[in-house]
mmCIF file of C-alpha atoms in Angstrom:
data_model
loop_
_atom_site.group_PDB
_atom_site.id
_atom_site.type_symbol
_atom_site.label_atom_id
_atom_site.label_comp_id
_atom_site.label_asym_id
_atom_site.label_seq_id
_atom_site.Cartn_x
_atom_site.Cartn_y
_atom_site.Cartn_z
ATOM 1 C CA MET W 1 166.133 170.207 84.900
ATOM 2 C CA ALA W 2 167.411 167.174 83.009
ATOM 3 C CA LYS W 3 166.598 164.934 85.989
ATOM 4 C CA THR W 4 163.038 166.291 86.060
ATOM 5 C CA ARG W 5 162.533 165.586 82.337
ATOM 6 C CA LEU W 6 164.013 162.097 82.756
ATOM 7 C CA PHE W 7 161.747 161.427 85.740
ATOM 8 C CA ARG W 8 158.687 162.537 83.751
ATOM 9 C CA LEU W 9 159.723 160.342 80.822
ATOM 10 C CA TRP W 10 160.057 157.279 83.058
ATOM 11 C CA LEU W 11 156.717 158.115 84.676
ATOM 12 C CA VAL W 12 154.971 158.216 81.289
ATOM 13 C CA LEU W 13 156.685 154.999 80.118
ATOM 14 C CA GLY W 14 155.773 153.257 83.371
ATOM 15 C CA SER W 15 152.157 154.366 83.030
ATOM 16 C CA ILE W 16 152.036 153.148 79.428
ATOM 17 C CA PHE W 17 153.419 149.778 80.523
ATOM 18 C CA MET W 18 150.765 149.506 83.243
ATOM 19 C CA ILE W 19 148.015 150.355 80.749
ATOM 20 C CA LEU W 20 149.242 147.615 78.434
ATOM 21 C CA LEU W 21 149.173 145.147 81.319
ATOM 22 C CA ILE W 22 145.635 146.195 82.172
ATOM 23 C CA ILE W 23 144.455 145.825 78.585
ATOM 24 C CA VAL W 24 146.064 142.439 78.017
ATOM 25 C CA TYR W 25 145.661 140.784 81.414
ATOM 26 C CA TRP W 26 143.046 142.540 83.508
ATOM 27 C CA ASP W 27 140.038 141.556 81.464
ATOM 28 C CA ASN W 28 139.118 138.534 83.557
ATOM 29 C CA VAL W 29 135.459 138.461 82.510
ATOM 30 C CA GLY W 30 136.291 137.708 78.931
ATOM 31 C CA THR W 31 134.335 140.176 76.807
ATOM 32 C CA ALA W 32 136.215 143.463 76.921
ATOM 33 C CA HIS W 33 138.793 143.208 74.128
ATOM 34 C CA PHE W 34 139.978 146.252 72.321
ATOM 35 C CA TYR W 35 138.896 145.572 68.737
ATOM 36 C CA LEU W 36 137.958 149.114 67.931
ATOM 37 C CA HIS W 37 138.756 149.105 64.228
ATOM 38 C CA THR W 38 136.801 146.280 62.649
ATOM 39 C CA SER W 39 135.026 146.033 59.336
ATOM 40 C CA LEU W 40 131.995 147.406 61.142
ATOM 41 C CA SER W 41 133.643 150.426 62.691
ATOM 42 C CA ARG W 42 132.369 153.708 61.423
ATOM 43 C CA PRO W 43 135.053 155.825 59.744
ATOM 44 C CA HIS W 44 134.717 158.800 62.077
ATOM 45 C CA PRO W 45 137.949 160.669 62.756
ATOM 46 C CA LEU W 46 139.005 160.294 66.366
ATOM 47 C CA GLU W 47 138.973 163.650 68.121
ATOM 48 C CA PRO W 48 141.534 164.440 70.842
ATOM 49 C CA LEU W 49 140.379 163.271 74.219
ATOM 50 C CA PRO W 50 139.660 165.892 76.899
ATOM 51 C CA THR W 51 142.303 166.482 79.562
ATOM 52 C CA THR W 52 142.171 167.954 83.024
ATOM 53 C CA GLY W 53 144.663 169.510 85.407
ATOM 54 C CA GLN W 54 147.415 172.079 85.155
ATOM 55 C CA GLY W 55 151.128 172.076 84.398
ATOM 56 C CA GLU W 56 152.906 168.754 84.564
ATOM 57 C CA GLU W 57 149.710 166.836 85.450
ATOM 58 C CA LYS W 58 148.010 168.205 82.357
ATOM 59 C CA GLU W 59 150.967 167.299 80.144
ATOM 60 C CA PHE W 60 151.130 163.795 81.636
ATOM 61 C CA THR W 61 147.400 163.191 81.097
ATOM 62 C CA SER W 62 147.699 164.503 77.564
ATOM 63 C CA ASP W 63 150.530 162.069 76.849
ATOM 64 C CA VAL W 64 148.489 159.149 78.163
ATOM 65 C CA ASP W 65 145.401 160.203 76.223
ATOM 66 C CA GLU W 66 147.450 160.486 73.054
ATOM 67 C CA PHE W 67 148.832 157.007 73.672
ATOM 68 C CA LEU W 68 145.341 155.596 74.233
ATOM 69 C CA ASP W 69 144.187 157.287 71.052
ATOM 70 C CA LYS W 70 146.945 155.654 69.014
ATOM 71 C CA LEU W 71 146.696 152.300 70.761
ATOM 72 C CA LEU W 72 142.951 152.006 70.417
ATOM 73 C CA GLY W 73 143.077 153.228 66.860
ATOM 74 C CA SER W 74 145.384 150.489 65.603
ATOM 75 C CA GLY W 75 143.283 147.497 64.735
ATOM 76 C CA VAL W 76 145.866 145.263 63.067
ATOM 77 C CA LYS W 77 147.794 144.364 66.201
ATOM 78 C CA GLN W 78 144.689 144.223 68.349
ATOM 79 C CA ASN W 79 143.164 141.381 66.357
ATOM 80 C CA ASN W 80 146.060 139.197 67.524
ATOM 81 C CA LEU W 81 145.245 139.623 71.216
ATOM 82 C CA SER W 82 144.245 136.437 72.998
ATOM 83 C CA ARG W 83 140.544 136.149 73.830
ATOM 84 C CA LYS W 84 139.427 134.763 77.158
ATOM 85 C CA LYS W 85 135.811 133.676 77.579
ATOM 86 C CA THR W 86 133.559 132.987 80.518
ATOM 87 C CA GLU W 87 132.753 129.309 80.439
ATOM 88 C CA GLN W 88 129.547 128.040 82.013
ATOM 89 C CA PRO W 89 128.865 124.442 83.087
ATOM 90 C CA PRO W 90 127.864 122.156 80.199
ATOM 91 C CA LEU W 91 124.247 122.679 79.254
ATOM 92 C CA LEU W 92 121.920 120.731 77.052
ATOM 93 C CA ALA W 93 121.178 122.680 73.910
ATOM 94 C CA SER W 94 117.598 123.097 72.789
ATOM 95 C CA SER W 95 115.950 124.575 69.759
ATOM 96 C CA LYS W 96 113.823 126.867 71.921
ATOM 97 C CA PRO W 97 113.316 127.646 75.611
ATOM 98 C CA ALA W 98 110.772 125.465 77.388
ATOM 99 C CA LEU W 99 107.648 127.444 78.270
ATOM 100 C CA SER W 100 104.465 126.459 80.011
ATOM 101 C CA HIS W 101 101.239 126.929 78.079
ATOM 102 C CA LEU W 102 100.207 129.802 80.376
ATOM 103 C CA GLU W 103 103.559 131.523 80.091
ATOM 104 C CA GLU W 104 103.557 131.181 76.317
ATOM 105 C CA SER W 105 100.030 132.586 76.202
ATOM 106 C CA VAL W 106 100.835 135.570 78.406
ATOM 107 C CA ARG W 107 104.289 136.349 77.095
ATOM 108 C CA GLY W 108 103.088 135.888 73.556
ATOM 109 C CA TYR W 109 105.827 133.796 71.993
ATOM 110 C CA ASP W 110 105.390 132.518 68.475
ATOM 111 C CA TRP W 111 108.240 130.277 67.349
ATOM 112 C CA SER W 112 106.938 129.686 63.855
ATOM 113 C CA PRO W 113 109.350 130.916 61.177
ATOM 114 C CA HIS W 114 108.644 134.256 59.527
ATOM 115 C CA ASP W 115 110.511 135.331 56.434
ATOM 116 C CA ALA W 116 111.503 138.953 56.697
ATOM 117 C CA GLN W 117 110.421 140.930 53.674
ATOM 118 C CA GLN W 118 113.133 143.252 52.481
ATOM 119 C CA ASN W 119 111.738 146.714 51.996
ATOM 120 C CA PRO W 120 113.653 148.853 49.494
ATOM 121 C CA ASP W 121 112.722 151.918 51.563
ATOM 122 C CA GLN W 122 114.254 150.578 54.788
ATOM 123 C CA GLY W 123 117.316 152.774 54.418
ATOM 124 C CA ARG W 124 115.135 155.835 54.121
ATOM 125 C CA GLN W 125 113.021 154.669 57.046
ATOM 126 C CA GLN W 126 116.105 154.390 59.238
ATOM 127 C CA ALA W 127 117.256 157.849 58.203
ATOM 128 C CA GLU W 128 113.843 159.254 59.106
ATOM 129 C CA ARG W 129 113.858 157.600 62.529
ATOM 130 C CA ARG W 130 117.339 158.838 63.334
ATOM 131 C CA ASN W 131 116.659 162.336 62.041
ATOM 132 C CA MET W 132 113.468 162.545 64.080
ATOM 133 C CA LEU W 133 115.393 161.534 67.171
ATOM 134 C CA ARG W 134 118.090 164.147 66.596
ATOM 135 C CA ASP W 135 115.603 166.884 65.743
ATOM 136 C CA PHE W 136 113.541 166.420 68.891
ATOM 137 C CA CYS W 137 116.656 166.150 71.041
ATOM 138 C CA ALA W 138 117.672 169.548 69.673
ATOM 139 C CA ASN W 139 114.145 170.990 69.852
ATOM 140 C CA ALA W 140 113.630 173.197 72.892
ATOM 141 C CA SER W 141 109.859 172.691 72.740
ATOM 142 C CA LEU W 142 110.242 169.100 73.962
ATOM 143 C CA THR W 143 111.426 168.998 77.550
ATOM 144 C CA PHE W 144 111.924 166.032 79.833
ATOM 145 C CA PRO W 145 114.236 165.186 82.758
ATOM 146 C CA THR W 146 117.894 164.518 81.876
ATOM 147 C CA LYS W 147 117.502 165.856 78.323
ATOM 148 C CA GLU W 148 120.046 168.656 78.691
ATOM 149 C CA ARG W 149 122.768 166.768 80.499
ATOM 150 C CA SER W 150 125.932 165.598 78.756
ATOM 151 C CA PHE W 151 127.203 162.042 78.495
ATOM 152 C CA ASP W 152 129.710 162.792 81.278
ATOM 153 C CA ASP W 153 126.806 163.700 83.558
ATOM 154 C CA ILE W 154 125.274 160.213 83.289
ATOM 155 C CA PRO W 155 126.156 158.153 86.393
ATOM 156 C CA ASN W 156 127.803 154.796 85.762
ATOM 157 C CA TYR W 157 124.872 152.882 87.247
ATOM 158 C CA GLU W 158 122.637 154.341 84.527
ATOM 159 C CA LEU W 159 124.850 152.842 81.812
ATOM 160 C CA ASN W 160 124.086 149.228 82.700
ATOM 161 C CA HIS W 161 121.842 148.692 79.647
ATOM 162 C CA LEU W 162 124.618 149.359 77.114
ATOM 163 C CA ILE W 163 126.035 145.954 76.115
ATOM 164 C CA VAL W 164 129.348 145.969 74.238
ATOM 165 C CA ASP W 165 130.640 143.464 71.691
ATOM 166 C CA ASP W 166 134.272 144.335 70.970
ATOM 167 C CA ARG W 167 134.740 141.528 68.436
ATOM 168 C CA HIS W 168 132.383 143.160 65.926
ATOM 169 C CA GLY W 169 132.322 146.731 67.182
ATOM 170 C CA VAL W 170 128.691 146.782 68.346
ATOM 171 C CA ILE W 171 126.876 148.448 71.241
ATOM 172 C CA TYR W 172 123.307 147.408 72.023
ATOM 173 C CA CYS W 173 121.073 149.249 74.470
ATOM 174 C CA TYR W 174 118.501 146.734 75.605
ATOM 175 C CA VAL W 175 114.953 147.746 76.481
ATOM 176 C CA PRO W 176 112.953 145.160 78.467
ATOM 177 C CA LYS W 177 109.735 144.019 76.787
ATOM 178 C CA VAL W 178 111.155 144.798 73.333
ATOM 179 C CA ALA W 179 112.523 141.378 72.282
ATOM 180 C CA CYS W 180 115.578 142.023 74.456
ATOM 181 C CA THR W 181 115.965 138.357 75.439
ATOM 182 C CA ASN W 182 116.691 137.330 71.862
ATOM 183 C CA TRP W 183 118.825 140.387 71.125
ATOM 184 C CA LYS W 184 120.899 139.568 74.205
ATOM 185 C CA ARG W 185 121.268 136.043 72.825
ATOM 186 C CA VAL W 186 122.504 137.516 69.546
ATOM 187 C CA MET W 187 125.049 139.650 71.428
ATOM 188 C CA ILE W 188 126.319 136.570 73.274
ATOM 189 C CA VAL W 189 126.819 134.729 69.980
ATOM 190 C CA LEU W 190 128.593 137.730 68.435
ATOM 191 C CA SER W 191 130.904 138.369 71.375
ATOM 192 C CA GLU W 192 131.518 134.670 72.080
ATOM 193 C CA SER W 193 131.254 135.582 75.754
ATOM 194 C CA LEU W 194 129.650 132.282 76.788
ATOM 195 C CA LEU W 195 130.818 128.751 76.136
ATOM 196 C CA ASP W 196 128.914 125.483 75.956
ATOM 197 C CA ARG W 197 131.117 122.395 76.392
ATOM 198 C CA GLY W 198 134.182 124.462 75.554
ATOM 199 C CA ALA W 199 132.833 126.047 72.372
ATOM 200 C CA PRO W 200 131.033 129.366 71.829
ATOM 201 C CA TYR W 201 127.301 129.243 71.206
ATOM 202 C CA ARG W 202 126.371 129.503 67.522
ATOM 203 C CA ASP W 203 122.587 129.310 67.710
ATOM 204 C CA PRO W 204 121.032 132.087 69.835
ATOM 205 C CA LEU W 205 118.111 129.868 70.894
ATOM 206 C CA ASP W 206 120.493 127.307 72.396
ATOM 207 C CA ILE W 207 121.429 129.807 75.125
ATOM 208 C CA PRO W 208 119.373 129.157 78.282
ATOM 209 C CA ARG W 209 117.264 132.061 79.489
ATOM 210 C CA GLU W 210 118.894 132.100 82.954
ATOM 211 C CA HIS W 211 122.270 132.846 81.355
ATOM 212 C CA VAL W 212 120.841 135.403 78.943
ATOM 213 C CA HIS W 213 119.698 137.634 81.800
ATOM 214 C CA ASN W 214 122.687 136.979 84.034
ATOM 215 C CA SER W 215 124.491 140.309 84.345
ATOM 216 C CA SER W 216 127.891 138.596 84.502
ATOM 217 C CA THR W 217 127.376 137.282 80.952
ATOM 218 C CA HIS W 218 127.545 140.716 79.329
ATOM 219 C CA LEU W 219 130.115 143.488 79.221
ATOM 220 C CA THR W 220 128.212 146.698 79.924
ATOM 221 C CA PHE W 221 129.383 150.284 80.210
ATOM 222 C CA ASN W 222 128.754 150.441 83.951
ATOM 223 C CA LYS W 223 131.464 147.768 84.423
ATOM 224 C CA PHE W 224 134.141 149.934 82.805
ATOM 225 C CA TRP W 225 134.982 151.935 85.917
ATOM 226 C CA ARG W 226 135.798 148.801 87.904
ATOM 227 C CA ARG W 227 138.153 147.617 85.157
ATOM 228 C CA TYR W 228 139.718 150.733 83.709
ATOM 229 C CA GLY W 229 139.452 153.322 86.461
ATOM 230 C CA LYS W 230 139.786 156.923 85.339
ATOM 231 C CA PHE W 231 140.239 155.830 81.715
ATOM 232 C CA SER W 232 136.739 154.315 81.580
ATOM 233 C CA ARG W 233 134.995 157.411 80.240
ATOM 234 C CA HIS W 234 137.680 157.901 77.606
ATOM 235 C CA LEU W 235 137.189 154.321 76.437
ATOM 236 C CA MET W 236 133.413 154.695 76.410
ATOM 237 C CA LYS W 237 133.629 157.806 74.238
ATOM 238 C CA ILE W 238 136.032 156.155 71.815
ATOM 239 C CA LYS W 239 133.773 153.116 71.480
ATOM 240 C CA LEU W 240 130.715 155.326 71.043
ATOM 241 C CA LYS W 241 132.486 157.053 68.144
ATOM 242 C CA LYS W 242 133.767 153.880 66.499
ATOM 243 C CA TYR W 243 131.119 151.250 67.124
ATOM 244 C CA THR W 244 127.709 150.633 65.569
ATOM 245 C CA LYS W 245 125.106 151.484 68.204
ATOM 246 C CA PHE W 246 121.521 150.209 68.095
ATOM 247 C CA LEU W 247 118.364 149.862 70.161
ATOM 248 C CA PHE W 248 114.838 148.552 69.655
ATOM 249 C CA VAL W 249 111.753 150.381 70.899
ATOM 250 C CA ARG W 250 108.018 149.853 71.118
ATOM 251 C CA ASP W 251 104.768 151.788 71.566
ATOM 252 C CA PRO W 252 105.141 152.977 75.203
ATOM 253 C CA PHE W 253 101.593 152.125 76.328
ATOM 254 C CA VAL W 254 101.707 148.675 74.709
ATOM 255 C CA ARG W 255 105.056 148.056 76.405
ATOM 256 C CA LEU W 256 103.432 148.880 79.761
ATOM 257 C CA ILE W 257 100.616 146.412 79.107
ATOM 258 C CA SER W 258 103.163 143.746 78.158
ATOM 259 C CA ALA W 259 105.203 144.423 81.316
ATOM 260 C CA PHE W 260 102.096 144.156 83.461
ATOM 261 C CA ARG W 261 101.038 140.880 81.861
ATOM 262 C CA SER W 262 104.407 139.145 82.212
ATOM 263 C CA LYS W 263 105.203 140.365 85.726
ATOM 264 C CA PHE W 264 101.816 140.329 87.445
ATOM 265 C CA GLU W 265 99.652 137.856 85.527
ATOM 266 C CA LEU W 266 102.291 135.139 85.855
ATOM 267 C CA GLU W 267 103.483 133.783 89.191
ATOM 268 C CA ASN W 268 106.666 135.750 89.747
ATOM 269 C CA GLU W 269 107.926 135.503 93.316
ATOM 270 C CA GLU W 270 110.375 138.392 93.049
ATOM 271 C CA PHE W 271 107.883 140.828 91.565
ATOM 272 C CA TYR W 272 105.157 139.700 93.959
ATOM 273 C CA ARG W 273 107.256 140.430 97.040
ATOM 274 C CA LYS W 274 108.870 143.600 95.764
ATOM 275 C CA PHE W 275 105.994 145.225 93.872
ATOM 276 C CA ALA W 276 102.686 143.373 94.104
ATOM 277 C CA ILE W 277 102.462 143.314 97.908
ATOM 278 C CA PRO W 278 103.028 147.095 98.265
ATOM 279 C CA MET W 279 100.580 147.800 95.407
ATOM 280 C CA LEU W 280 97.873 145.599 96.923
ATOM 281 C CA LYS W 281 98.328 147.251 100.316
ATOM 282 C CA LEU W 282 98.431 150.826 99.010
ATOM 283 C CA TYR W 283 95.860 150.739 96.232
ATOM 284 C CA ALA W 284 93.629 147.694 96.934
ATOM 285 C CA ASN W 285 93.330 148.148 100.735
ATOM 286 C CA HIS W 286 94.616 144.675 101.601
ATOM 287 C CA THR W 287 96.246 144.620 105.018
ATOM 288 C CA SER W 288 97.152 140.940 105.336
ATOM 289 C CA LEU W 289 98.618 139.194 102.312
ATOM 290 C CA PRO W 290 100.085 135.700 101.735
ATOM 291 C CA ALA W 291 103.850 135.384 101.869
ATOM 292 C CA SER W 292 104.123 133.595 98.514
ATOM 293 C CA VAL W 293 102.788 134.411 95.081
ATOM 294 C CA SER W 294 101.285 130.945 94.625
ATOM 295 C CA GLU W 295 99.171 131.379 97.763
ATOM 296 C CA ALA W 296 98.106 134.840 96.626
ATOM 297 C CA PHE W 297 97.067 133.595 93.180
ATOM 298 C CA SER W 298 95.165 130.682 94.723
ATOM 299 C CA ALA W 299 93.251 133.176 96.863
ATOM 300 C CA GLY W 300 92.513 135.353 93.835
ATOM 301 C CA LEU W 301 94.735 138.187 95.075
ATOM 302 C CA LYS W 302 96.314 139.802 92.034
ATOM 303 C CA VAL W 303 97.390 143.310 91.164
ATOM 304 C CA SER W 304 94.936 144.928 88.761
ATOM 305 C CA PHE W 305 96.024 147.016 85.804
ATOM 306 C CA ALA W 306 94.473 150.031 87.573
ATOM 307 C CA ASN W 307 96.644 149.329 90.635
ATOM 308 C CA PHE W 308 99.687 149.221 88.380
ATOM 309 C CA ILE W 309 98.826 152.593 86.795
ATOM 310 C CA GLN W 310 98.259 154.111 90.256
ATOM 311 C CA TYR W 311 101.696 152.868 91.253
ATOM 312 C CA LEU W 312 103.329 154.472 88.197
ATOM 313 C CA LEU W 313 101.597 157.813 88.812
ATOM 314 C CA ASP W 314 102.208 157.900 92.556
ATOM 315 C CA PRO W 315 104.907 160.558 93.282
ATOM 316 C CA HIS W 316 106.182 158.429 96.169
ATOM 317 C CA THR W 317 107.159 155.607 93.792
ATOM 318 C CA GLU W 318 110.119 157.457 92.274
ATOM 319 C CA LYS W 319 111.098 158.916 95.633
ATOM 320 C CA LEU W 320 111.618 155.427 97.017
ATOM 321 C CA ALA W 321 113.510 154.036 94.001
ATOM 322 C CA PRO W 322 113.805 154.574 90.230
ATOM 323 C CA PHE W 323 111.282 152.782 88.044
ATOM 324 C CA ASN W 324 112.023 149.125 87.465
ATOM 325 C CA GLU W 325 113.647 148.581 84.080
ATOM 326 C CA HIS W 326 110.545 146.841 82.710
ATOM 327 C CA TRP W 327 108.536 150.066 82.875
ATOM 328 C CA ARG W 328 111.278 152.681 82.968
ATOM 329 C CA GLN W 329 111.140 155.103 80.062
ATOM 330 C CA VAL W 330 113.451 154.354 77.124
ATOM 331 C CA TYR W 331 115.037 157.802 77.306
ATOM 332 C CA ARG W 332 116.188 156.924 80.829
ATOM 333 C CA LEU W 333 117.490 153.486 79.840
ATOM 334 C CA CYS W 334 119.319 154.369 76.607
ATOM 335 C CA HIS W 335 120.009 158.141 76.736
ATOM 336 C CA PRO W 336 119.139 158.833 73.081
ATOM 337 C CA CYS W 337 119.917 162.558 73.359
ATOM 338 C CA GLN W 338 123.438 161.841 74.636
ATOM 339 C CA ILE W 339 124.217 158.849 72.388
ATOM 340 C CA ASP W 340 123.969 159.091 68.600
ATOM 341 C CA TYR W 341 122.421 155.745 67.671
ATOM 342 C CA ASP W 342 123.167 154.340 64.217
ATOM 343 C CA PHE W 343 120.111 152.096 64.085
ATOM 344 C CA VAL W 344 116.671 152.459 65.669
ATOM 345 C CA GLY W 345 114.606 149.294 65.367
ATOM 346 C CA LYS W 346 110.972 148.834 66.340
ATOM 347 C CA LEU W 347 109.162 145.787 67.637
ATOM 348 C CA GLU W 348 106.309 146.568 65.266
ATOM 349 C CA THR W 349 108.670 145.942 62.327
ATOM 350 C CA LEU W 350 110.957 143.457 64.080
ATOM 351 C CA ASP W 351 111.452 140.958 61.254
ATOM 352 C CA GLU W 352 112.465 143.524 58.650
ATOM 353 C CA ASP W 353 114.534 145.614 61.077
ATOM 354 C CA ALA W 354 116.404 142.590 62.474
ATOM 355 C CA ALA W 355 117.321 141.401 58.979
ATOM 356 C CA GLN W 356 118.453 144.895 57.991
ATOM 357 C CA LEU W 357 120.554 145.315 61.138
ATOM 358 C CA LEU W 358 122.339 141.972 60.806
ATOM 359 C CA GLN W 359 123.109 142.869 57.215
ATOM 360 C CA LEU W 360 124.463 146.237 58.354
ATOM 361 C CA LEU W 361 126.676 144.440 60.869
ATOM 362 C CA LYS W 362 127.864 142.072 58.109
ATOM 363 C CA VAL W 363 126.896 138.968 60.093
ATOM 364 C CA ASP W 364 123.722 138.033 58.197
ATOM 365 C CA LYS W 365 125.456 135.104 56.430
ATOM 366 C CA SER W 366 126.425 133.374 59.676
ATOM 367 C CA LEU W 367 123.722 134.506 62.080
ATOM 368 C CA HIS W 368 119.958 134.877 61.927
ATOM 369 C CA PHE W 369 117.692 136.541 64.416
ATOM 370 C CA PRO W 370 115.686 133.855 66.260
ATOM 371 C CA PRO W 371 112.250 133.066 64.849
ATOM 372 C CA SER W 372 110.021 136.031 65.321
ATOM 373 C CA TYR W 373 108.862 137.120 68.722
ATOM 374 C CA ARG W 374 105.179 137.671 67.991
ATOM 375 C CA ASN W 375 103.909 139.318 71.137
ATOM 376 C CA ARG W 376 100.164 139.004 71.406
ATOM 377 C CA THR W 377 99.982 142.270 73.327
ATOM 378 C CA ALA W 378 98.829 144.277 70.331
ATOM 379 C CA SER W 379 98.235 147.993 69.863
ATOM 380 C CA SER W 380 94.573 147.256 69.183
ATOM 381 C CA TRP W 381 94.242 146.149 72.802
ATOM 382 C CA GLU W 382 94.982 149.594 74.238
ATOM 383 C CA GLU W 383 91.367 150.735 74.341
ATOM 384 C CA ASP W 384 90.261 147.571 76.150
ATOM 385 C CA TRP W 385 93.045 147.738 78.712
ATOM 386 C CA PHE W 386 92.553 151.445 79.411
ATOM 387 C CA ALA W 387 88.730 151.364 79.312
ATOM 388 C CA LYS W 388 88.448 151.306 83.113
ATOM 389 C CA ILE W 389 91.328 153.716 83.719
ATOM 390 C CA PRO W 390 90.063 157.246 84.538
ATOM 391 C CA LEU W 391 90.717 159.849 81.836
ATOM 392 C CA ALA W 392 92.806 161.990 84.200
ATOM 393 C CA TRP W 393 95.085 159.023 84.897
ATOM 394 C CA ARG W 394 95.521 158.303 81.202
ATOM 395 C CA GLN W 395 96.496 161.926 80.569
ATOM 396 C CA GLN W 396 99.004 161.877 83.431
ATOM 397 C CA LEU W 397 100.421 158.598 82.174
ATOM 398 C CA TYR W 398 100.903 160.041 78.709
ATOM 399 C CA LYS W 399 102.836 162.984 80.162
ATOM 400 C CA LEU W 400 105.008 160.495 82.020
ATOM 401 C CA TYR W 401 105.898 158.666 78.777
ATOM 402 C CA GLU W 402 105.478 161.536 76.308
ATOM 403 C CA ALA W 403 109.198 161.787 75.525
ATOM 404 C CA ASP W 404 109.268 158.141 74.383
ATOM 405 C CA PHE W 405 106.205 158.681 72.168
ATOM 406 C CA VAL W 406 107.703 161.780 70.538
ATOM 407 C CA LEU W 407 111.370 160.771 70.234
ATOM 408 C CA PHE W 408 110.599 157.462 68.554
ATOM 409 C CA GLY W 409 107.756 158.594 66.329
ATOM 410 C CA TYR W 410 104.781 156.934 67.997
ATOM 411 C CA PRO W 411 101.510 158.795 67.440
ATOM 412 C CA LYS W 412 99.824 160.368 70.427
ATOM 413 C CA PRO W 413 96.925 158.053 71.469
ATOM 414 C CA GLU W 414 94.259 160.736 71.094
ATOM 415 C CA ASN W 415 91.424 158.225 71.490
ATOM 416 C CA LEU W 416 92.649 157.455 75.022
ATOM 417 C CA LEU W 417 93.272 161.054 76.022
ATOM 418 C CA ARG W 418 89.887 162.590 75.396
ATOM 419 C CA ASP W 419 86.301 161.853 76.498
#
């Protein structure tokens, strides 16, 4: 009996030692550091972690979970851990990314400075957005796929949009076509996950676009399993309790128009081969198409907005592969009914929301959101873009994106959904 207890004790101590080695040494990417209790951490009490198994296995897992709870809850010692960073080759810094005139016109960048006006009702506005989200997630009258599943039911590959900054205790769920390039830049500056000539970037706009969208630059939830094995879900849940979580959203139909413009009105080789060629063959009756996007554009062969809508509504599209992230619904990217977000920003109020968020994160004195992303794809354009889209298609499209409209408080576009 005594030998069994001694063996179990050594087993637990050995496991604890291995966990410490993993935490201190295994993080070879340079962004996953366990700074769970920072000045930004929310003061939620840490609930006991779930355990599985019977008998000795259950007791062992419980011991390890209790250790993780205590270890990850002690912030004083953690701030002394060494930080390793992923260093990129030296790059010339620039005040803004270089864009061609056509790209700037289509993407809609406006680098002129805009002073964010502080609205005294912003706190109330945030409360309303978050309450609306929670209410509709709990409302049985609104149904959509994946709504009822738990966080544990979400596959790891669907957690790749949750970027983690352990230095400041922040989790950002990025939504393409909602200023995500600049928010990713902000996350790189906060986490110090990228170096330029041996020093972390300080100005978000100095970070080249190719590194911003490089998946190796960011620590995301879907990478946890590879690093932390069976403890990954425990760590995710702890961080979700402790960290400040935010996302930015946009009118769903306007986001679709913006995605179409940037991916199919500009010469994009990847999107031409992967999406445009199949669309042109299926919906525009083209049997022989050029191999390159430049040849196709020269010949006047472009995907129309109607082709794009047909593609989205075609049942075979989702059977072949999930929607591309640029037009995938926000509820599928960010799981707002499984994750309790602390801040819901909107592109329509980007300046004010960005300033408020950076203030909430207590980094507004050292970091400013890059000069406003003024996307020229405006809500007022919806009627023009959808004018030639059949009414039945518009109604089907709304049903496809209805959850995003409702959850994030965007009014139903009645003028597009009736004769």
